[in-house]
Coordinates of N, CA and C and ligand atoms in Angstrom, one line a residue:
M140 N -9.9 -22.6 -8.5 CA -9.4 -21.3 -8.7 C -8.2 -21.1 -7.7
P141 N -7.0 -20.7 -8.1 CA -6.0 -20.4 -7.2 C -6.4 -19.3 -6.2
Q142 N -6.2 -19.6 -4.9 CA -6.7 -18.7 -3.9 C -6.0 -17.3 -4.0
N143 N -4.7 -17.3 -4.5 CA -4.0 -16.1 -4.5 C -4.5 -15.1 -5.5
R144 N -5.5 -15.5 -6.4 CA -6.1 -14.6 -7.3 C -7.0 -13.6 -6.6
R145 N -7.3 -13.9 -5.3 CA -8.1 -13.0 -4.5 C -7.3 -11.9 -3.9
L146 N -5.9 -11.9 -4.2 CA -5.0 -10.9 -3.6 C -4.8 -9.8 -4.6
T147 N -5.0 -8.6 -4.1 CA -4.7 -7.4 -5.0 C -3.7 -6.5 -4.2
V148 N -2.8 -5.9 -5.0 CA -1.8 -5.0 -4.4 C -2.0 -3.7 -5.0
L149 N -2.1 -2.7 -4.1 CA -2.2 -1.3 -4.6 C -0.9 -0.5 -4.2
S150 N -0.3 0.0 -5.3 CA 1.0 0.8 -5.1 C 0.9 2.1 -5.9
G151 N 1.8 2.9 -5.6 CA 1.9 4.2 -6.4 C 2.7 5.2 -5.6
P152 N 3.1 6.3 -6.2 CA 4.0 7.2 -5.5 C 3.4 7.8 -4.2
S153 N 4.3 8.2 -3.3 CA 3.8 8.8 -2.0 C 3.0 10.0 -2.3
G154 N 1.8 10.1 -1.7 CA 1.0 11.3 -1.9 C -0.1 11.1 -3.0
V155 N -0.1 10.0 -3.7 CA -1.0 9.9 -4.8 C -2.4 9.7 -4.3
G156 N -2.6 9.2 -3.1 CA -3.9 9.0 -2.5 C -4.2 7.5 -2.1
K157 N -3.2 6.7 -2.0 CA -3.5 5.3 -1.7 C -4.3 5.1 -0.4
S158 N -3.8 5.8 0.7 CA -4.5 5.6 2.0 C -5.9 6.2 2.0
T159 N -6.1 7.2 1.2 CA -7.4 7.9 1.1 C -8.3 6.9 0.4
V160 N -7.9 6.2 -0.7 CA -8.7 5.2 -1.4 C -9.0 4.0 -0.5
V161 N -8.0 3.6 0.3 CA -8.2 2.5 1.2 C -9.2 2.8 2.3
A162 N -9.1 4.0 2.8 CA -10.1 4.4 3.8 C -11.5 4.5 3.3
E163 N -11.6 4.9 2.0 CA -13.0 5.0 1.4 C -13.5 3.5 1.2
L164 N -12.6 2.7 0.8 CA -12.9 1.3 0.5 C -13.4 0.6 1.8
R165 N -12.6 0.9 2.9 CA -13.0 0.3 4.2 C -14.4 0.7 4.6
R166 N -14.8 1.9 4.2 CA -16.1 2.4 4.6 C -17.2 1.8 3.6
S167 N -16.9 1.8 2.3 CA -17.9 1.5 1.4 C -18.0 0.0 1.0
H168 N -16.9 -0.7 1.3 CA -16.8 -2.2 0.9 C -16.2 -3.0 2.0
P169 N -17.0 -3.2 3.1 CA -16.4 -3.9 4.3 C -16.1 -5.4 4.0
E170 N -16.6 -5.9 2.8 CA -16.3 -7.3 2.5 C -14.9 -7.5 2.1
V171 N -14.2 -6.4 1.7 CA -12.7 -6.5 1.4 C -11.9 -6.4 2.7
W172 N -10.9 -7.3 2.8 CA -10.1 -7.2 4.0 C -8.8 -6.5 3.6
L173 N -8.5 -5.5 4.4 CA -7.3 -4.7 4.2 C -6.2 -5.0 5.2
S174 N -5.1 -5.4 4.7 CA -4.0 -5.8 5.5 C -3.5 -4.6 6.3
V175 N -3.1 -4.8 7.6 CA -2.5 -3.8 8.4 C -1.0 -4.1 8.5
S176 N -0.2 -3.1 8.0 CA 1.3 -3.3 7.9 C 1.9 -3.0 9.3
V177 N 3.1 -3.5 9.4 CA 4.0 -3.1 10.5 C 4.9 -2.0 10.0
T178 N 5.2 -1.0 10.8 CA 6.2 0.0 10.4 C 7.0 0.5 11.6
T179 N 8.2 0.9 11.3 CA 9.1 1.6 12.3 C 8.9 3.1 12.3
R180 N 8.0 3.6 11.3 CA 7.7 5.0 11.3 C 6.9 5.4 12.6
K181 N 7.2 6.6 13.0 CA 6.4 7.1 14.2 C 5.0 7.4 13.8
P182 N 4.0 7.2 14.6 CA 2.6 7.5 14.3 C 2.4 9.0 13.9
R183 N 1.6 9.3 12.9 CA 1.2 10.7 12.7 C 0.0 11.0 13.6
P184 N -0.2 12.3 13.8 CA -1.4 12.6 14.7 C -2.6 11.9 14.3
G185 N -3.3 11.2 15.2 CA -4.6 10.6 14.9 C -4.4 9.1 14.5
E186 N -3.2 8.7 14.1 CA -3.0 7.3 13.7 C -3.0 6.4 15.0
K187 N -3.7 5.3 14.9 CA -3.8 4.4 16.0 C -3.1 3.0 15.8
H188 N -2.4 2.5 16.8 CA -1.8 1.2 16.7 C -2.8 0.1 16.4
G189 N -2.6 -0.6 15.3 CA -3.5 -1.7 15.0 C -4.6 -1.3 14.0
V190 N -4.7 0.0 13.7 CA -5.7 0.5 12.7 C -5.0 0.9 11.4
E191 N -4.2 2.0 11.4 CA -3.4 2.4 10.2 C -2.2 1.5 10.1
Y192 N -1.6 1.2 11.2 CA -0.3 0.4 11.2 C -0.2 -0.3 12.6
Y193 N 0.6 -1.3 12.6 CA 1.2 -1.7 13.9 C 2.6 -1.0 14.0
F194 N 2.7 -0.2 15.0 CA 4.0 0.6 15.1 C 5.0 -0.3 16.0
A195 N 6.2 -0.4 15.4 CA 7.2 -1.3 16.1 C 8.5 -0.6 16.1
D196 N 9.4 -1.0 17.1 CA 10.7 -0.4 17.1 C 11.6 -1.3 16.2
D197 N 12.9 -0.9 16.0 CA 13.8 -1.6 15.1 C 14.0 -3.0 15.5
E198 N 14.1 -3.2 16.8 CA 14.4 -4.5 17.4 C 13.3 -5.5 17.0
E199 N 12.0 -5.0 17.2 CA 10.9 -5.9 16.9 C 10.8 -6.2 15.4
F200 N 11.1 -5.1 14.6 CA 11.0 -5.3 13.1 C 12.1 -6.4 12.7
D201 N 13.3 -6.3 13.3 CA 14.4 -7.3 13.0 C 13.9 -8.7 13.3
R202 N 13.2 -8.8 14.5 CA 12.7 -10.1 14.9 C 11.7 -10.7 13.9
L203 N 10.8 -9.8 13.4 CA 9.8 -10.2 12.5 C 10.4 -10.7 11.2
I204 N 11.5 -10.0 10.7 CA 12.1 -10.5 9.5 C 12.8 -11.8 9.8
E205 N 13.5 -11.9 10.9 CA 14.3 -13.2 11.1 C 13.4 -14.4 11.3
S206 N 12.2 -14.2 11.9 CA 11.3 -15.3 12.1 C 10.4 -15.6 10.9
G207 N 10.6 -14.8 9.8 CA 9.8 -15.1 8.6 C 8.4 -14.7 8.7
E208 N 8.1 -13.8 9.6 CA 6.7 -13.5 9.9 C 6.1 -12.4 8.9
L209 N 7.0 -11.9 8.0 CA 6.6 -10.9 7.0 C 6.5 -11.5 5.6
L210 N 5.4 -11.3 5.0 CA 5.2 -11.8 3.6 C 6.2 -11.0 2.6
E211 N 6.4 -9.7 2.9 CA 7.3 -8.8 2.2 C 7.6 -7.7 3.1
W212 N 8.8 -7.0 2.9 CA 9.1 -5.8 3.6 C 10.0 -5.0 2.8
A213 N 10.1 -3.7 3.2 CA 11.0 -2.8 2.4 C 11.3 -1.6 3.3
E214 N 12.4 -0.9 3.0 CA 12.8 0.3 3.6 C 12.3 1.4 2.6
F215 N 11.6 2.4 3.2 CA 11.1 3.5 2.3 C 11.3 4.8 3.0
A216 N 12.0 5.7 2.4 CA 12.3 7.0 2.9 C 12.7 7.0 4.4
G217 N 13.5 6.1 4.7 CA 14.1 6.1 6.1 C 13.4 5.3 7.1
N218 N 12.3 4.6 6.8 CA 11.6 3.8 7.7 C 11.4 2.4 7.1
R219 N 11.1 1.4 7.9 CA 10.8 0.1 7.4 C 9.3 -0.2 7.5
Y220 N 8.8 -1.0 6.5 CA 7.4 -1.3 6.4 C 7.3 -2.8 6.0
G221 N 6.3 -3.6 6.6 CA 6.2 -5.0 6.2 C 4.8 -5.5 6.4
T222 N 4.4 -6.5 5.6 CA 3.1 -7.1 5.7 C 3.1 -8.4 6.5
P223 N 2.4 -8.4 7.6 CA 2.4 -9.7 8.4 C 1.8 -10.8 7.5
R224 N 2.5 -11.9 7.5 CA 2.2 -13.0 6.6 C 0.9 -13.8 7.0
T225 N 0.8 -14.2 8.2 CA -0.3 -15.1 8.6 C -1.7 -14.6 8.4
P226 N -2.0 -13.3 8.7 CA -3.4 -12.8 8.5 C -3.7 -12.9 7.0
V227 N -2.8 -12.6 6.2 CA -3.0 -12.6 4.7 C -3.4 -14.0 4.2
M228 N -2.5 -14.9 4.6 CA -2.7 -16.3 4.2 C -4.0 -16.9 4.7
E229 N -4.4 -16.5 5.9 CA -5.7 -17.0 6.5 C -6.8 -16.4 5.7
R230 N -6.8 -15.1 5.4 CA -7.9 -14.6 4.6 C -8.0 -15.2 3.2
L231 N -6.9 -15.4 2.6 CA -6.9 -16.0 1.2 C -7.4 -17.4 1.3
A232 N -7.0 -18.1 2.3 CA -7.5 -19.5 2.4 C -9.0 -19.6 2.6
A233 N -9.5 -18.5 3.3 CA -11.0 -18.5 3.5 C -11.7 -17.9 2.4
G234 N -11.0 -17.5 1.3 CA -11.7 -16.9 0.1 C -12.1 -15.5 0.2
V235 N -11.4 -14.8 1.1 CA -11.8 -13.4 1.3 C -11.0 -12.5 0.4
P236 N -11.7 -11.5 -0.3 CA -10.9 -10.6 -1.2 C -10.0 -9.7 -0.3
T237 N -8.7 -9.7 -0.7 CA -7.7 -9.1 0.2 C -6.9 -8.1 -0.5
L238 N -6.6 -6.9 0.2 CA -5.9 -5.8 -0.5 C -4.7 -5.4 0.4
L239 N -3.6 -5.3 -0.3 CA -2.3 -4.8 0.4 C -2.0 -3.4 -0.2
E240 N -1.8 -2.4 0.6 CA -1.3 -1.1 0.2 C 0.1 -1.0 0.5
I241 N 1.0 -1.2 -0.5 CA 2.4 -1.3 -0.2 C 3.2 -0.6 -1.3
D242 N 4.6 -0.4 -1.1 CA 5.4 0.3 -2.0 C 5.8 -0.6 -3.2
L243 N 6.5 0.0 -4.1 CA 7.0 -0.7 -5.3 C 7.8 -1.9 -5.0
Q244 N 8.8 -1.8 -4.0 CA 9.7 -2.9 -3.7 C 8.9 -4.1 -3.1
G245 N 7.9 -3.7 -2.3 CA 7.0 -4.8 -1.8 C 6.2 -5.4 -2.9
A246 N 5.7 -4.6 -3.8 CA 4.8 -5.2 -4.9 C 5.7 -6.1 -5.7
R247 N 7.0 -5.8 -5.9 CA 7.8 -6.7 -6.7 C 8.0 -8.0 -5.9
Q248 N 8.1 -8.0 -4.6 CA 8.3 -9.2 -3.8 C 7.1 -10.1 -3.9
V249 N 5.9 -9.4 -3.9 CA 4.6 -10.2 -4.0 C 4.5 -10.8 -5.4
R250 N 4.9 -10.0 -6.4 CA 4.9 -10.6 -7.8 C 5.7 -11.9 -7.9
C251 N 6.9 -11.9 -7.2 CA 7.7 -13.1 -7.2 C 7.1 -14.3 -6.4
S252 N 6.6 -14.0 -5.2 CA 6.2 -15.0 -4.3 C 4.7 -15.5 -4.6
M253 N 3.9 -14.6 -5.2 CA 2.5 -14.9 -5.4 C 2.1 -14.4 -6.8
P254 N 2.6 -15.0 -7.9 CA 2.4 -14.5 -9.2 C 0.9 -14.3 -9.7
E255 N 0.0 -15.0 -9.0 CA -1.4 -14.8 -9.4 C -2.0 -13.6 -8.9
A256 N -1.3 -12.9 -7.9 CA -1.9 -11.6 -7.4 C -2.0 -10.6 -8.5
Q257 N -3.0 -9.7 -8.3 CA -3.2 -8.6 -9.3 C -2.5 -7.4 -8.7
L258 N -1.7 -6.7 -9.6 CA -0.9 -5.5 -9.1 C -1.5 -4.3 -9.8
V259 N -2.0 -3.4 -9.0 CA -2.7 -2.2 -9.5 C -1.8 -1.0 -9.1
F260 N -1.5 -0.1 -10.1 CA -0.7 1.1 -9.9 C -1.7 2.3 -9.9
L261 N -1.5 3.1 -8.8 CA -2.3 4.3 -8.7 C -1.5 5.4 -9.1
A262 N -1.9 6.1 -10.1 CA -1.1 7.2 -10.7 C -1.8 8.6 -10.4
P263 N -1.0 9.6 -10.3 CA -1.6 11.0 -10.1 C -2.0 11.5 -11.5
P264 N -3.0 12.5 -11.5 CA -3.4 13.1 -12.8 C -2.2 13.8 -13.5
T265 N -1.3 14.4 -12.7 CA -0.1 15.0 -13.2 C 1.0 15.0 -12.0
W266 N 2.2 15.2 -12.4 CA 3.3 15.2 -11.4 C 3.1 16.4 -10.5
E267 N 2.7 17.5 -11.0 CA 2.5 18.7 -10.2 C 1.4 18.5 -9.2
E268 N 0.3 17.8 -9.6 CA -0.7 17.5 -8.6 C -0.2 16.5 -7.5
L269 N 0.6 15.6 -7.8 CA 1.2 14.7 -6.8 C 2.0 15.6 -5.8
E270 N 2.8 16.5 -6.3 CA 3.6 17.3 -5.4 C 2.7 18.1 -4.5
R271 N 1.6 18.7 -5.1 CA 0.7 19.5 -4.4 C 0.0 18.7 -3.2
R272 N -0.4 17.4 -3.6 CA -1.0 16.6 -2.5 C -0.1 16.2 -1.4
L273 N 1.1 15.9 -1.8 CA 2.1 15.4 -0.8 C 2.5 16.6 0.2
R274 N 2.8 17.8 -0.4 CA 3.1 18.9 0.4 C 1.8 19.4 1.2
G275 N 0.7 19.3 0.5 CA -0.5 19.8 1.2 C -1.0 18.9 2.3
R276 N -0.6 17.7 2.3 CA -0.9 16.8 3.5 C -0.3 17.3 4.7
G277 N 0.9 17.9 4.6 CA 1.6 18.5 5.7 C 2.0 17.6 6.8
T278 N 2.3 16.3 6.5 CA 2.7 15.4 7.6 C 4.2 15.2 7.7
E279 N 4.9 15.6 6.6 CA 6.4 15.4 6.6 C 7.1 16.7 6.5
P280 N 8.3 16.8 7.1 CA 9.1 18.0 6.9 C 9.7 18.1 5.4
P281 N 10.1 19.2 4.9 CA 10.5 19.4 3.5 C 11.6 18.3 3.1
D282 N 12.5 18.0 4.0 CA 13.6 17.0 3.5 C 13.0 15.6 3.3
V283 N 12.0 15.3 4.1 CA 11.3 13.9 3.9 C 10.4 14.0 2.7
V284 N 9.7 15.1 2.4 CA 8.9 15.3 1.2 C 9.8 15.1 0.0
A285 N 11.0 15.7 0.0 CA 12.0 15.6 -1.1 C 12.4 14.1 -1.3
R286 N 12.6 13.4 -0.2 CA 13.0 12.0 -0.3 C 11.9 11.2 -0.9
R287 N 10.6 11.5 -0.5 CA 9.5 10.7 -1.0 C 9.2 11.1 -2.5
L288 N 9.5 12.3 -2.9 CA 9.3 12.6 -4.3 C 10.3 12.0 -5.2
E289 N 11.6 11.9 -4.6 CA 12.6 11.1 -5.3 C 12.2 9.7 -5.5
A290 N 11.7 9.1 -4.5 CA 11.2 7.7 -4.6 C 10.0 7.6 -5.6
G291 N 9.2 8.7 -5.6 CA 8.1 8.8 -6.5 C 8.5 8.7 -8.0
L292 N 9.6 9.3 -8.3 CA 10.1 9.2 -9.7 C 10.4 7.8 -10.1
V293 N 11.0 7.0 -9.2 CA 11.3 5.6 -9.4 C 10.0 4.8 -9.6
E294 N 9.1 5.1 -8.7 CA 7.8 4.4 -8.7 C 7.1 4.7 -10.0
M295 N 7.1 5.9 -10.5 CA 6.4 6.3 -11.7 C 7.0 5.6 -12.9
A296 N 8.3 5.4 -12.9 CA 9.0 4.8 -14.0 C 8.7 3.3 -14.0
A297 N 8.1 2.7 -13.0 CA 7.9 1.3 -12.9 C 6.4 0.9 -13.2
E298 N 5.7 1.9 -13.6 CA 4.2 1.7 -13.9 C 4.0 0.5 -14.8
K299 N 4.8 0.2 -15.8 CA 4.6 -0.9 -16.7 C 4.7 -2.2 -16.1
E300 N 5.3 -2.3 -14.9 CA 5.4 -3.6 -14.2 C 4.0 -4.1 -13.7
F301 N 3.1 -3.2 -13.6 CA 1.8 -3.4 -13.0 C 0.8 -4.0 -14.0
D302 N -0.3 -4.7 -13.5 CA -1.3 -5.2 -14.4 C -2.2 -4.1 -15.0
V303 N -2.5 -3.2 -14.1 CA -3.5 -2.1 -14.4 C -3.0 -0.8 -13.8
T304 N -3.4 0.3 -14.5 CA -3.2 1.6 -13.9 C -4.5 2.3 -13.7
L305 N -4.7 2.9 -12.5 CA -5.9 3.7 -12.2 C -5.4 5.1 -11.9
V306 N -6.0 6.1 -12.5 CA -5.5 7.5 -12.3 C -6.5 8.1 -11.2
N307 N -5.8 8.6 -10.1 CA -6.6 9.1 -9.0 C -7.0 10.5 -9.2
T308 N -8.1 10.7 -10.0 CA -8.7 12.0 -10.2 C -9.8 12.1 -9.1
S309 N -10.6 11.0 -9.0 CA -11.7 11.0 -8.0 C -11.6 9.8 -7.2
V310 N -11.6 9.9 -5.9 CA -11.4 8.8 -4.9 C -12.6 7.8 -5.1
K311 N -13.8 8.3 -5.2 CA -14.9 7.4 -5.4 C -14.8 6.6 -6.7
D312 N -14.4 7.2 -7.7 CA -14.3 6.6 -9.0 C -13.2 5.5 -9.0
V313 N -12.1 5.8 -8.3 CA -11.0 4.8 -8.2 C -11.5 3.6 -7.4
C314 N -12.2 3.8 -6.3 CA -12.8 2.7 -5.5 C -13.7 1.8 -6.3
H315 N -14.5 2.5 -7.1 CA -15.5 1.8 -8.0 C -14.7 0.9 -8.9
R316 N -13.7 1.4 -9.6 CA -12.9 0.6 -10.5 C -12.1 -0.4 -9.9
L317 N -11.6 -0.1 -8.7 CA -10.7 -1.1 -8.0 C -11.6 -2.3 -7.6
I318 N -12.8 -2.1 -7.1 CA -13.7 -3.2 -6.7 C -14.0 -4.0 -7.9
A319 N -14.3 -3.3 -9.0 CA -14.6 -4.1 -10.3 C -13.4 -5.0 -10.7
L320 N -12.2 -4.4 -10.5 CA -11.0 -5.2 -10.9 C -10.9 -6.4 -9.9
M321 N -11.1 -6.2 -8.7 CA -11.0 -7.3 -7.7 C -12.0 -8.4 -8.0
R322 N -13.2 -8.0 -8.3 CA -14.3 -8.9 -8.6 C -13.9 -9.7 -9.9
S323 N -13.5 -9.0 -10.9 CA -13.2 -9.8 -12.2 C -12.0 -10.7 -12.1
S324 N -11.0 -10.3 -11.3 CA -9.8 -11.2 -11.2 C -10.1 -12.4 -10.4
S325 N -11.1 -12.4 -9.6 CA -11.3 -13.6 -8.7 C -12.5 -14.4 -9.2
S326 N -13.1 -14.0 -10.3 CA -14.3 -14.8 -10.7 C -14.0 -15.9 -11.7
Ligands
ATP258 N1 -8.5 12.3 -5.7 C1 -8.0 13.2 -4.9 N2 -8.1 14.5 -5.2 C2 -7.5 15.4 -4.4 N3 -6.8 15.1 -3.3 C3 -6.6 13.8 -3.0 C4 -7.2 12.8 -3.8 N4 -6.8 11.6 -3.2 C5 -6.1 11.9 -2.1 N5 -6.0 13.2 -2.0 C6 -5.2 14.0 -0.9 O1 -3.8 13.8 -1.2 C7 -3.1 13.7 0.0 C8 -2.3 12.4 0.0 O2 -3.1 11.3 0.1 P1 -2.7 9.9 0.9 O3 -2.2 10.3 2.2 O4 -3.9 9.1 0.8 O5 -1.6 9.4 -0.1 P2 -0.7 8.1 -0.1 O6 -0.6 7.6 -1.5 O7 -1.4 7.1 0.9 O8 0.6 8.6 0.5 P3 1.8 7.8 1.2 O9 2.3 6.8 0.3 O10 2.8 8.9 1.5 O11 1.3 7.2 2.5 C9 -4.1 13.8 1.1 O12 -4.1 15.1 1.7 C10 -5.4 13.4 0.5 O13 -6.5 14.0 1.1
LIG259 N1 6.7 -2.7 1.2 C1 5.7 -2.2 2.0 N2 5.4 -0.9 1.8 C2 4.4 -0.4 2.7 C3 3.8 -1.2 3.6 N3 2.9 -0.5 4.3 C4 2.9 0.8 3.7 N4 3.8 0.8 2.8 C5 4.2 1.9 1.9 O1 5.1 2.8 2.5 C6 5.1 4.1 1.9 C7 5.0 5.2 3.0 O2 3.9 5.0 3.8 P1 3.5 6.2 4.9 O3 2.3 5.6 5.7 O4 4.7 6.4 5.8 O5 3.2 7.4 4.1 C8 3.8 4.1 1.1 O6 4.2 3.9 -0.3 C9 3.1 2.8 1.5 O7 2.3 2.3 0.5 C10 4.2 -2.6 3.7 O8 3.7 -3.4 4.5 N5 5.2 -3.0 2.9

């Protein structure tokens, strides 16, 4: 079995609930390994280096790109985000089910470099609910929310590029379905 079939990518518009689903999965399914990305974004209150992200400055991010240490990377709403390559490859080589929570541009890069990976699109129940969740989170000023919603329109239009869509009405239900998809793709 190609080891990359153990890789699942979760993408979807900003505010749909990806991090919430990942946090629930971390709690309920510790057998799944969740990649920790590097970002140039500043930490939100409560975010810890090495837990939600590795926080880096532009110089360090440039170095990671140049040295080929990122499996994929993208600029999203004014910040850069990337997946450290080595930890992912090590987990896949060891047969560990592995999940990346990344944006559409990153998902496209993974599709090219690892075509056996399973790409899952997380969709909101409605566009109005997406806006409500993103604004309700209260972590970004209005201009950044607007940028993220603009990117969200592009992400929603790309849903067909993904293998499966899950609608995030209930976090527990999405986790349940995601785990089932991860099990079936790697069996
Ligand atoms: N099923 C759900 N029902 C209602 N609210 C939800 C649901 N899932 C997530 N939320 C809420 O929506 C908001 C956005 O969720 P979250 O931060 O997980 O989104 P995200 O997709 O990771 O966003 P980003 O891409 O900007 O990081 C949060 O306040 C979260 O509590
Ligand atoms: N291409 C990548 N996108 C990533 C990565 N890590 C996170 N993300 C995506 O960025 C946006 C914004 O995240 P936020 O934490 O600032 O709200 C969101 O869509 C994430 O999925 C990555 O390594 N590569």
